[in-house]
Amino acid sequence: MKNLVIVESPSKAKTIQKFLGTDFVVASCMGHIRDLPENDKAIDVKNGFTPVYEINADKKKLVAELTKQAKESDLVWLASDEDREGEAIAWHLYEALHLNQQNTRRIVFHEITKTAIIYAVNNPRTIDGNLVDAQQARRVLDRLVGYGLSPVLWRKVQRNLSAGRVQSVAVRLVVEREREIQAFTATSSFKITADFIAEGKTFAAELPQKFDAEEQALSFLERCKGASYSVTALDTKPAKKSPSAPFTTSTLQQEASRKLGYSLSRTMKLAQDLYEAGYITYMRTDSVNLSDLALSEARSHIISQFGEKYSSTRNFTTKVASAQEAHEAIRPTDFSRKVAGSTEAHKKLYDLIWKRTLASQMSDAQIERTIATIAISTTPETLTATGEVLVFDGFLNLYMESADEDAEGNDNKMLPPLSVGQSLDFVSMLAQERFQRPPARFTEASLVKKLEELGIGRPSTYAPTISTIQARKYVVKEDRDGRQREVRSAKLQSDEILSAVTTETTGAERSKLFPTDIGNVVTDFLVKHFDDILDYNFTATVEKQFDEIAEGKLKWKEMIAAFYVPFEQDVRKTSETAERQSGERLLGTDPRTGRNVYVRLARYGPIAQIGDADDEDKQQKGLPGNLSIETITLEEAIELFKFPRVVGDFEGKPMVVKIGRFGPYIDHDGTFASVPKDEDPRTISADRSRELIEARRKSIAERTIKEFPENPDVRILKGRWGPFLKIGTNNIRIPKDVDAAALTLDECLALGSVSAPSPDATAKRKKKSPADESSAVAKKKPKRTARKKTK
């Protein structure tokens, strides 16, 4: 063959093959082919931190085939992604396939279109050694940190723990935010609002000041009895709203989370599919630039669809100091394509990208903002009514950006026509108690935003980092119920004041990140003993040094050496002198026995303990998931020791109330029925327990497709994503073309022995992120088992 083109994925190869003639064969290397082995021999520290790479076991056959194809080709074109990781993959291919410079070409492109591919082929270059060195520096540094810190955690905190340069800083952010929230004391004040009628329309006004005490608010309402109200001033000013820049990786992740509810990993998988199909430009970028061609095409499309007045060409500048401006923002490759993608999820994400890009090149929205000052005849204070009129919609015709929940809202509404001196018809006035809000907990998207603001990580590492800290159980993403609190109010209407006390729910959370007890303890240990590694500035500085290496301004081995010498000393010192850390708290004494009650981290998780460590008859109970070492009270801890509780017999077997990771449940002969949140597990009756057990049995029966009496461990069940096979505790995917109900026991066992990886596993196979590095030491000898399906 004349030309061999090697790309990273089969879908990309398929798309590119369409654009090249029969003289080209496009093959896929399936991501990384070489990596550092998962042992402490991977880096030769004594010989200048030289990395020792190995061909991945699952890639040896592929590498042999690519080597054979390369030898049979006149030219080999290395077409991996254009970022540093892609450059490193190209270099690994060059080394592993034993290529030579004479017949090797490096080509890059940020979109998979015929024009871009042909241009790349006509403008090849050599492998950029500086970019390769920058990626090597990241891998080596992360390996040294991971393999240095993780064994210390094993000895001083708990086995099978890991730490990492980026992941541990991300966990620290979540831990510190949670502690801010727990330390926050909400104070309340009273806000005054009033409703008026003018020109037959109702509108609202408010008192600019708030009252700290209820008595002050009631006094103000008293002063307003019998008052008349009139407009004393009108201030009208023009204003504008400008569109946001086109998407970078992090802003796409944030907006997809807010608008579509997508996780970071799902967003990146969908975006990669769109890129490899040729629908969008490269999805790992921190640049907001658009090419001249893209600007021209966007302008033409806007004018044709909306008119000349809606077009306003803009060149955005990124706020990220180290952004690679030669790259482009994420944008459609063809603005005339309004719909793209093979699934509804792909189409929604593409629509978001398409609208955001076009909106960035549209005119500002023009607004007329009006502020009316309203006098009260019986008191010198004045009320203010604010409203706005959209004079010209501009980019809002197409797209409006969402905001984080902790962003300041703008609830201005339209006002009726008003004039100075105009008397207003009074409807009512309300004094409402309002509470200060604590800092907002992080979502996946807002944590990425914070990492980017601090200069920590890069577009390729955000999603893997967030996934890693959850996989390592340092952070959990959960919904949590709020609590009820009383809210006081008073309403003035028809010269009467009526006071009321209502309730509202506060603290309810949806898909928020919470630190676990192990996350808290590990963070405290690392901050105490490795404060430099956990320092936000250090992590950001390291990223800048990687940039300097990529630009040829810094030698990567010099950078690693400067870091490693003091780090290795800290590791040795901590290993020898640091005390074990368990996060232990003394809660008080048990009123029944008079013994101390503690909570701490034990070998298998957080526990409550009655009695001191050296008491032979001390009692211990694991903490359920809704209780934390840092916040549990003495009363809550003592309650745990009232379980398990036998509530009676059913069908000759005991019904036992227990407390588990996710709350109270009833255990009856292997059937587990959750106790509803509004029912007390301490007082639940035998009759009610039987009802819950029977309801659980019915639910299990309805989702059971097939059982095998000769082997009860094997069942075929209905799942969220279709039928699946359950063998013991393992969940195994059933291929779509297989009739689940017709499977025999032997066929099920055969499926179990060669269980297919889940879609998530396939997605993760392409590239190994630096975020995975820290956990490598915790899994030196991974067992090959069927992947559990998340339900």
PDB file of C-alpha atoms in Angstrom, residues 438 441 480-483 485 504-510 514:
ATOM      1  CA  PRO A 438     -24.714  29.263  52.906  1.00  0.00           C
ATOM      2  CA  ARG A 441     -22.209  22.862  47.369  1.00  0.00           C
ATOM      3  CA  ARG A 480     -30.324  14.841  49.974  1.00  0.00           C
ATOM      4  CA  ASP A 481     -33.563  15.878  51.584  1.00  0.00           C
ATOM      5  CA  GLY A 482     -33.791  19.226  53.312  1.00  0.00           C
ATOM      6  CA  ARG A 483     -35.283  20.081  56.677  1.00  0.00           C
ATOM      7  CA  ARG A 485     -37.881  25.574  59.317  1.00  0.00           C
ATOM      8  CA  GLU A 504     -40.238  26.058  54.197  1.00  0.00           C
ATOM      9  CA  THR A 505     -37.755  23.378  53.178  1.00  0.00           C
ATOM     10  CA  THR A 506     -34.121  24.346  53.398  1.00  0.00           C
ATOM     11  CA  GLY A 507     -30.959  22.455  52.538  1.00  0.00           C
ATOM     12  CA  ALA A 508     -32.442  20.120  49.920  1.00  0.00           C
ATOM     13  CA  GLU A 509     -29.795  19.144  47.371  1.00  0.00           C
ATOM     14  CA  ARG A 510     -29.908  17.496  43.960  1.00  0.00           C
ATOM     15  CA  PHE A 514     -20.389  15.667  49.349  1.00  0.00           C
TER      16      PHE A 514
END
